[in-house]
PDB file of C-alpha atoms in Angstrom:
ATOM      1  CA  MET A   1     -33.132  43.660 -32.059  1.00 59.00           C
ATOM      2  CA  ILE A   2     -33.784  43.985 -35.794  1.00 65.00           C
ATOM      3  CA  SER A   3     -37.334  43.870 -37.146  1.00 68.00           C
ATOM      4  CA  LEU A   4     -38.169  43.214 -40.801  1.00 67.00           C
ATOM      5  CA  SER A   5     -41.660  43.380 -42.279  1.00 70.00           C
ATOM      6  CA  PHE A   6     -42.969  42.451 -45.716  1.00 66.00           C
ATOM      7  CA  ASP A   7     -46.269  42.749 -47.542  1.00 67.00           C
ATOM      8  CA  GLN A   8     -48.444  39.643 -47.682  1.00 63.00           C
ATOM      9  CA  THR A   9     -46.241  36.536 -48.043  1.00 67.00           C
ATOM     10  CA  ASP A  10     -43.685  38.113 -50.373  1.00 70.00           C
ATOM     11  CA  ILE A  11     -40.740  37.697 -47.988  1.00 73.00           C
ATOM     12  CA  ASP A  12     -37.233  38.785 -48.939  1.00 74.00           C
ATOM     13  CA  TRP A  13     -35.490  35.662 -47.660  1.00 76.00           C
ATOM     14  CA  PRO A  14     -32.014  36.721 -48.929  1.00 79.00           C
ATOM     15  CA  ALA A  15     -32.192  39.709 -46.573  1.00 78.00           C
ATOM     16  CA  VAL A  16     -33.011  37.376 -43.681  1.00 77.00           C
ATOM     17  CA  GLU A  17     -30.189  35.026 -44.655  1.00 80.00           C
ATOM     18  CA  LYS A  18     -27.734  37.932 -44.886  1.00 81.00           C
ATOM     19  CA  GLN A  19     -28.609  39.035 -41.370  1.00 79.00           C
ATOM     20  CA  LEU A  20     -28.201  35.499 -40.022  1.00 80.00           C
ATOM     21  CA  LEU A  21     -24.761  35.263 -41.629  1.00 82.00           C
ATOM     22  CA  THR A  22     -23.851  38.571 -40.011  1.00 82.00           C
ATOM     23  CA  TRP A  23     -24.782  37.103 -36.636  1.00 80.00           C
ATOM     24  CA  GLY A  24     -22.826  33.908 -37.346  1.00 79.00           C
ATOM     25  CA  ASP A  25     -19.759  35.030 -35.374  1.00 80.00           C
ATOM     26  CA  LEU A  26     -21.895  35.607 -32.293  1.00 79.00           C
ATOM     27  CA  PHE A  27     -23.365  32.129 -32.597  1.00 73.00           C
ATOM     28  CA  ARG A  28     -19.917  30.522 -32.865  1.00 77.00           C
ATOM     29  CA  THR A  29     -18.790  32.265 -29.683  1.00 79.00           C
ATOM     30  CA  GLY A  30     -21.639  30.677 -27.734  1.00 77.00           C
ATOM     31  CA  LYS A  31     -24.253  33.409 -27.945  1.00 77.00           C
ATOM     32  CA  LYS A  32     -27.915  32.377 -28.123  1.00 77.00           C
ATOM     33  CA  LEU A  33     -29.837  33.665 -31.127  1.00 75.00           C
ATOM     34  CA  THR A  34     -33.624  33.839 -31.272  1.00 77.00           C
ATOM     35  CA  LEU A  35     -35.487  34.270 -34.561  1.00 74.00           C
ATOM     36  CA  ASN A  36     -39.207  35.002 -34.401  1.00 74.00           C
ATOM     37  CA  ILE A  37     -41.274  34.807 -37.595  1.00 72.00           C
ATOM     38  CA  SER A  38     -44.920  35.856 -37.415  1.00 72.00           C
ATOM     39  CA  PHE A  39     -47.592  36.253 -40.078  1.00 68.00           C
ATOM     40  CA  ASN A  40     -50.159  38.903 -39.192  1.00 68.00           C
ATOM     41  CA  PHE A  41     -53.403  38.778 -41.165  1.00 63.00           C
ATOM     42  CA  VAL A  42     -55.163  42.139 -41.140  1.00 60.00           C
ATOM     43  CA  GLU A  43     -58.901  42.186 -41.710  1.00 57.00           C
ATOM     44  CA  ASN A  44     -60.117  44.602 -44.337  1.00 55.00           C
ATOM     45  CA  ASN A  45     -63.572  46.005 -44.952  1.00 52.00           C
ATOM     46  CA  HIS A  46     -63.899  43.985 -48.131  1.00 49.00           C
ATOM     47  CA  GLY A  47     -65.113  40.900 -46.310  1.00 47.00           C
ATOM     48  CA  SER A  48     -67.693  42.704 -44.200  1.00 47.00           C
ATOM     49  CA  LYS A  49     -70.370  42.479 -46.881  1.00 47.00           C
ATOM     50  CA  PHE A  50     -70.352  38.686 -46.501  1.00 46.00           C
ATOM     51  CA  GLY A  51     -71.506  38.925 -42.906  1.00 47.00           C
ATOM     52  CA  LEU A  52     -68.553  38.077 -40.720  1.00 45.00           C
ATOM     53  CA  LYS A  53     -70.470  36.540 -37.806  1.00 47.00           C
ATOM     54  CA  ALA A  54     -68.397  33.526 -36.874  1.00 46.00           C
ATOM     55  CA  THR A  55     -66.850  33.954 -33.458  1.00 46.00           C
ATOM     56  CA  ASP A  56     -65.100  31.658 -31.053  1.00 49.00           C
ATOM     57  CA  LYS A  57     -65.964  31.016 -27.413  1.00 50.00           C
ATOM     58  CA  ARG A  58     -64.126  34.150 -26.294  1.00 47.00           C
ATOM     59  CA  GLY A  59     -66.121  36.358 -28.658  1.00 47.00           C
ATOM     60  CA  ALA A  60     -63.146  37.132 -30.915  1.00 46.00           C
ATOM     61  CA  SER A  61     -63.354  36.530 -34.648  1.00 53.00           C
ATOM     62  CA  SER A  62     -61.951  33.229 -35.770  1.00 64.00           C
ATOM     63  CA  VAL A  63     -58.815  33.742 -37.827  1.00 66.00           C
ATOM     64  CA  THR A  64     -59.482  30.662 -39.926  1.00 65.00           C
ATOM     65  CA  GLN A  65     -63.051  31.673 -40.639  1.00 70.00           C
ATOM     66  CA  ARG A  66     -61.941  35.168 -41.559  1.00 73.00           C
ATOM     67  CA  MET A  67     -59.385  33.811 -44.022  1.00 68.00           C
ATOM     68  CA  LEU A  68     -62.003  31.575 -45.627  1.00 64.00           C
ATOM     69  CA  ILE A  69     -64.390  34.499 -46.006  1.00 74.00           C
ATOM     70  CA  GLU A  70     -61.676  36.630 -47.574  1.00 73.00           C
ATOM     71  CA  ARG A  71     -60.860  33.819 -49.976  1.00 65.00           C
ATOM     72  CA  ASP A  72     -64.514  33.473 -50.950  1.00 67.00           C
ATOM     73  CA  ALA A  73     -64.666  37.224 -51.487  1.00 74.00           C
ATOM     74  CA  GLU A  74     -61.687  37.098 -53.811  1.00 70.00           C
ATOM     75  CA  ILE A  75     -63.170  34.202 -55.767  1.00 65.00           C
ATOM     76  CA  ASN A  76     -66.495  35.980 -56.134  1.00 68.00           C
ATOM     77  CA  ASP A  77     -64.818  39.171 -57.345  1.00 71.00           C
ATOM     78  CA  ASP A  78     -62.817  37.281 -59.959  1.00 66.00           C
ATOM     79  CA  GLU A  79     -65.875  35.393 -61.147  1.00 65.00           C
ATOM     80  CA  GLU A  80     -67.871  38.615 -61.433  1.00 67.00           C
ATOM     81  CA  ALA A  81     -65.082  40.293 -63.396  1.00 68.00           C
ATOM     82  CA  THR A  82     -64.168  37.462 -65.775  1.00 64.00           C
ATOM     83  CA  GLY A  83     -67.136  35.122 -65.603  1.00 66.00           C
ATOM     84  CA  GLN A  84     -64.746  32.314 -64.614  1.00 68.00           C
ATOM     85  CA  PRO A  85     -63.224  31.164 -61.324  1.00 70.00           C
ATOM     86  CA  PRO A  86     -59.710  32.490 -60.607  1.00 78.00           C
ATOM     87  CA  PRO A  87     -56.867  30.419 -62.102  1.00 82.00           C
ATOM     88  CA  TRP A  88     -55.310  29.545 -58.767  1.00 82.00           C
ATOM     89  CA  THR A  89     -58.397  27.636 -57.621  1.00 82.00           C
ATOM     90  CA  ASN A  90     -58.171  25.301 -60.609  1.00 87.00           C
ATOM     91  CA  VAL A  91     -54.393  24.949 -60.265  1.00 89.00           C
ATOM     92  CA  TYR A  92     -54.537  24.098 -56.570  1.00 86.00           C
ATOM     93  CA  SER A  93     -57.404  21.681 -57.087  1.00 88.00           C
ATOM     94  CA  LEU A  94     -55.669  19.944 -59.997  1.00 90.00           C
ATOM     95  CA  MET A  95     -52.323  19.598 -58.241  1.00 89.00           C
ATOM     96  CA  ARG A  96     -53.683  18.445 -54.898  1.00 88.00           C
ATOM     97  CA  CYS A  97     -52.192  15.021 -54.254  1.00 84.00           C
ATOM     98  CA  SER A  98     -54.803  12.293 -54.006  1.00 75.00           C
ATOM     99  CA  GLY A  99     -52.396   9.438 -53.301  1.00 69.00           C
ATOM    100  CA  ARG A 100     -52.863   8.011 -49.816  1.00 70.00           C
ATOM    101  CA  ALA A 101     -49.319   6.626 -49.677  1.00 69.00           C
ATOM    102  CA  CYS A 102     -47.715   9.889 -50.785  1.00 76.00           C
ATOM    103  CA  GLU A 103     -45.992  11.787 -47.964  1.00 76.00           C
ATOM    104  CA  LEU A 104     -44.839  14.746 -50.071  1.00 77.00           C
ATOM    105  CA  GLY A 105     -48.204  16.535 -50.270  1.00 74.00           C
ATOM    106  CA  PRO A 106     -50.456  18.333 -50.041  1.00 85.00           C
ATOM    107  CA  HIS A 107     -49.614  19.250 -53.656  1.00 88.00           C
ATOM    108  CA  CYS A 108     -47.610  17.077 -56.037  1.00 90.00           C
ATOM    109  CA  TRP A 109     -46.892  16.808 -59.721  1.00 92.00           C
ATOM    110  CA  ARG A 110     -47.233  13.298 -61.136  1.00 90.00           C
ATOM    111  CA  ASP A 111     -44.605  12.794 -63.797  1.00 91.00           C
ATOM    112  CA  PRO A 112     -46.439  11.244 -66.775  1.00 89.00           C
ATOM    113  CA  ILE A 113     -43.282   9.350 -67.800  1.00 89.00           C
ATOM    114  CA  SER A 114     -41.987   7.874 -64.546  1.00 88.00           C
ATOM    115  CA  LYS A 115     -45.344   8.114 -62.690  1.00 87.00           C
ATOM    116  CA  LYS A 116     -43.366   9.521 -59.769  1.00 89.00           C
ATOM    117  CA  HIS A 117     -44.735  12.132 -57.370  1.00 90.00           C
ATOM    118  CA  ILE A 118     -42.687  15.328 -57.087  1.00 90.00           C
ATOM    119  CA  LYS A 119     -43.462  17.795 -54.330  1.00 90.00           C
ATOM    120  CA  LEU A 120     -44.760  21.221 -55.386  1.00 91.00           C
ATOM    121  CA  THR A 121     -43.691  24.244 -53.376  1.00 89.00           C
ATOM    122  CA  VAL A 122     -45.531  27.541 -53.137  1.00 87.00           C
ATOM    123  CA  GLN A 123     -43.173  28.961 -55.758  1.00 89.00           C
ATOM    124  CA  ASN A 124     -43.986  26.079 -58.127  1.00 91.00           C
ATOM    125  CA  LEU A 125     -47.719  26.587 -57.694  1.00 90.00           C
ATOM    126  CA  ARG A 126     -47.333  30.314 -58.228  1.00 90.00           C
ATOM    127  CA  ALA A 127     -45.433  29.633 -61.460  1.00 92.00           C
ATOM    128  CA  LEU A 128     -48.276  27.395 -62.653  1.00 93.00           C
ATOM    129  CA  VAL A 129     -50.827  30.087 -61.811  1.00 90.00           C
ATOM    130  CA  ASN A 130     -48.803  32.642 -63.775  1.00 91.00           C
ATOM    131  CA  PHE A 131     -48.661  30.192 -66.671  1.00 93.00           C
ATOM    132  CA  VAL A 132     -52.457  29.948 -66.714  1.00 91.00           C
ATOM    133  CA  GLU A 133     -52.916  33.702 -66.299  1.00 87.00           C
ATOM    134  CA  GLN A 134     -50.734  34.263 -69.365  1.00 91.00           C
ATOM    135  CA  GLY A 135     -52.996  32.085 -71.479  1.00 90.00           C
ATOM    136  CA  GLY A 136     -51.521  28.654 -70.866  1.00 92.00           C
ATOM    137  CA  VAL A 137     -53.727  25.583 -70.776  1.00 92.00           C
ATOM    138  CA  LEU A 138     -53.495  23.425 -67.665  1.00 92.00           C
ATOM    139  CA  THR A 139     -56.169  20.749 -67.513  1.00 92.00           C
ATOM    140  CA  SER A 140     -53.992  17.773 -66.463  1.00 92.00           C
ATOM    141  CA  HIS A 141     -50.516  17.007 -65.161  1.00 93.00           C
ATOM    142  CA  ASP A 142     -49.389  16.393 -68.735  1.00 94.00           C
ATOM    143  CA  ASP A 143     -49.927  20.101 -69.496  1.00 94.00           C
ATOM    144  CA  VAL A 144     -47.178  21.314 -67.142  1.00 94.00           C
ATOM    145  CA  PRO A 145     -44.752  23.289 -69.356  1.00 94.00           C
ATOM    146  CA  ASP A 146     -41.184  22.093 -69.901  1.00 93.00           C
ATOM    147  CA  SER A 147     -39.654  25.120 -68.172  1.00 93.00           C
ATOM    148  CA  ILE A 148     -41.431  24.253 -64.924  1.00 94.00           C
ATOM    149  CA  ARG A 149     -40.715  20.551 -65.362  1.00 94.00           C
ATOM    150  CA  GLU A 150     -36.972  21.223 -65.527  1.00 94.00           C
ATOM    151  CA  LYS A 151     -37.126  23.120 -62.235  1.00 93.00           C
ATOM    152  CA  LEU A 152     -39.103  20.298 -60.650  1.00 93.00           C
ATOM    153  CA  TYR A 153     -36.556  17.705 -61.795  1.00 94.00           C
ATOM    154  CA  ILE A 154     -33.724  19.779 -60.305  1.00 93.00           C
ATOM    155  CA  GLN A 155     -35.605  20.216 -57.024  1.00 91.00           C
ATOM    156  CA  GLU A 156     -36.286  16.496 -56.786  1.00 90.00           C
ATOM    157  CA  GLN A 157     -32.641  15.616 -57.472  1.00 91.00           C
ATOM    158  CA  GLN A 158     -31.500  18.053 -54.785  1.00 90.00           C
ATOM    159  CA  ARG A 159     -33.998  16.575 -52.331  1.00 87.00           C
ATOM    160  CA  ILE A 160     -32.697  13.060 -52.994  1.00 88.00           C
ATOM    161  CA  GLU A 161     -29.076  14.171 -52.542  1.00 90.00           C
ATOM    162  CA  ARG A 162     -29.889  15.878 -49.241  1.00 86.00           C
ATOM    163  CA  HIS A 163     -31.636  12.722 -48.073  1.00 83.00           C
ATOM    164  CA  LYS A 164     -28.590  10.595 -48.957  1.00 86.00           C
ATOM    165  CA  ARG A 165     -26.190  12.967 -47.211  1.00 83.00           C
ATOM    166  CA  SER A 166     -28.278  12.944 -44.048  1.00 77.00           C
ATOM    167  CA  HIS A 167     -28.128   9.128 -43.940  1.00 72.00           C
ATOM    168  CA  GLN A 168     -24.399   9.037 -44.696  1.00 71.00           C
ATOM    169  CA  THR A 169     -23.567  11.336 -41.799  1.00 61.00           C
ATOM    170  CA  THR A 170     -25.283   9.030 -39.321  1.00 55.00           C
ATOM    171  CA  ALA A 171     -24.331   5.654 -40.815  1.00 55.00           C
ATOM    172  CA  GLY A 172     -20.887   6.510 -42.222  1.00 54.00           C
ATOM    173  CA  TYR A 173     -18.913   5.869 -39.053  1.00 58.00           C
ATOM    174  CA  PRO A 174     -17.694   2.279 -38.387  1.00 58.00           C
ATOM    175  CA  PRO A 175     -18.588   0.638 -35.077  1.00 59.00           C
ATOM    176  CA  ILE A 176     -16.025   0.867 -32.269  1.00 61.00           C
ATOM    177  CA  ASN A 177     -15.129  -2.417 -30.541  1.00 60.00           C
ATOM    178  CA  ILE A 178     -13.150  -2.363 -27.292  1.00 61.00           C
ATOM    179  CA  THR A 179     -11.603  -5.693 -26.172  1.00 61.00           C
ATOM    180  CA  ASN A 180     -10.348  -5.749 -22.611  1.00 59.00           C
ATOM    181  CA  VAL A 181      -8.560  -9.163 -22.681  1.00 60.00           C
ATOM    182  CA  LEU A 182      -4.818  -9.643 -22.062  1.00 59.00           C
ATOM    183  CA  PRO A 183      -2.916 -11.691 -24.672  1.00 57.00           C
ATOM    184  CA  ALA A 184      -1.867 -15.201 -23.639  1.00 56.00           C
ATOM    185  CA  GLN A 185       1.873 -14.562 -24.072  1.00 55.00           C
ATOM    186  CA  SER A 186       1.784 -11.495 -21.858  1.00 50.00           C
ATOM    187  CA  LEU A 187      -0.013 -13.452 -19.185  1.00 49.00           C
ATOM    188  CA  SER A 188       2.497 -16.313 -19.317  1.00 51.00           C
ATOM    189  CA  ALA A 189       5.450 -13.938 -19.325  1.00 51.00           C
ATOM    190  CA  SER A 190       4.267 -12.359 -16.127  1.00 52.00           C
ATOM    191  CA  VAL A 191       4.317 -15.729 -14.292  1.00 53.00           C
ATOM    192  CA  PRO A 192       7.856 -17.031 -13.546  1.00 54.00           C
ATOM    193  CA  ASP A 193       8.730 -20.617 -14.519  1.00 57.00           C
ATOM    194  CA  THR A 194      10.699 -21.438 -11.352  1.00 58.00           C
ATOM    195  CA  PRO A 195       8.881 -21.392  -8.047  1.00 58.00           C
ATOM    196  CA  ILE A 196       9.853 -18.738  -5.581  1.00 58.00           C
ATOM    197  CA  PRO A 197      10.717 -19.977  -2.087  1.00 58.00           C
ATOM    198  CA  ALA A 198       8.311 -19.027   0.605  1.00 55.00           C
ATOM    199  CA  SER A 199      11.124 -17.460   2.560  1.00 56.00           C
ATOM    200  CA  ALA A 200      11.886 -15.104  -0.295  1.00 51.00           C
ATOM    201  CA  MET A 201       8.239 -14.045  -0.657  1.00 54.00           C
ATOM    202  CA  SER A 202       7.949 -12.896   2.954  1.00 53.00           C
ATOM    203  CA  PRO A 203      10.255 -10.353   4.548  1.00 53.00           C
ATOM    204  CA  ALA A 204      13.042 -12.127   6.489  1.00 51.00           C
ATOM    205  CA  LYS A 205      14.379 -10.993   9.807  1.00 53.00           C
ATOM    206  CA  ILE A 206      18.051 -10.079   9.691  1.00 53.00           C
ATOM    207  CA  THR A 207      19.946 -11.453  12.692  1.00 57.00           C
ATOM    208  CA  ALA A 208      23.297  -9.879  13.592  1.00 57.00           C
ATOM    209  CA  GLU A 209      26.272 -12.205  14.169  1.00 61.00           C
ATOM    210  CA  CYS A 210      27.502 -12.210  17.757  1.00 64.00           C
ATOM    211  CA  LEU A 211      31.046 -10.887  18.208  1.00 64.00           C
ATOM    212  CA  ASP A 212      33.541 -12.709  20.404  1.00 68.00           C
ATOM    213  CA  ILE A 213      35.124  -9.932  22.508  1.00 65.00           C
ATOM    214  CA  PRO A 214      37.685 -11.195  25.039  1.00 66.00           C
ATOM    215  CA  GLY A 215      37.950  -9.552  28.411  1.00 64.00           C
ATOM    216  CA  LEU A 216      35.785  -6.879  29.810  1.00 67.00           C
ATOM    217  CA  ARG A 217      33.388  -5.412  27.240  1.00 68.00           C
ATOM    218  CA  ASP A 218      33.747  -1.838  28.440  1.00 69.00           C
ATOM    219  CA  LEU A 219      37.534  -1.931  28.106  1.00 70.00           C
ATOM    220  CA  ALA A 220      37.305  -3.574  24.698  1.00 70.00           C
ATOM    221  CA  VAL A 221      34.921  -0.865  23.451  1.00 70.00           C
ATOM    222  CA  ALA A 222      37.251   1.840  24.736  1.00 70.00           C
ATOM    223  CA  GLU A 223      40.224   0.210  22.980  1.00 72.00           C
ATOM    224  CA  ILE A 224      38.251  -0.017  19.730  1.00 70.00           C
ATOM    225  CA  ALA A 225      37.360   3.668  20.002  1.00 66.00           C
ATOM    226  CA  THR A 226      41.019   4.623  20.486  1.00 66.00           C
ATOM    227  CA  GLY A 227      42.150   2.432  17.622  1.00 60.00           C
ATOM    228  CA  ASN A 228      43.654  -0.382  19.594  1.00 56.00           C
ATOM    229  CA  ASN A 229      41.545  -3.251  18.308  1.00 54.00           C
ATOM    230  CA  PRO A 230      42.079  -6.352  20.441  1.00 50.00           C
ATOM    231  CA  MET A 231      40.485  -8.584  17.756  1.00 52.00           C
TER     232      MET A 231
END
């Protein structure tokens, strides 16, 4: 068993992919591979000043409540240091998809030209946060920089191609029709034109022809055996 651990959510996915490729031969030979991915959130003392009192029915601290308190603590620290809310709160709020018919969410970029929704990944949102932290202005979807737009266009094109390939693999095979009917000429060829006599269709008894042996039969048989055939 191999165990890999990373800080926060900064996961080295190429290292994971490399290990899976190394195990590829085992998978092809029929071995069963199990990959367990777990995210462990460790509580720090920073959130204790906000009064962590929410508990579940078993008396243990609620993980969701603890994460919300830690987020509030981070927001409060940033506001106290800069006098403004942290950039990521504005970015996430701005990019949250409000379209009810959109199934790409929860965060999308609305292309101002085509009015199309393009899904935003965590990496895309992080790039937007970095853009704001470096002094960029992001007050609407029109303010997304061209460098990030190009990446989003490429991602969307790749998503469409994957979707097409998945449909082609299932619908690309023609239907198979099996007809179990004998041709008419084969059927007629198997039936003879001339009727077959009933005597020929049933096994006939072979009757031996009676021999006309003159004289005593025993003597005649003896003469036949010695070569003197009286017939």
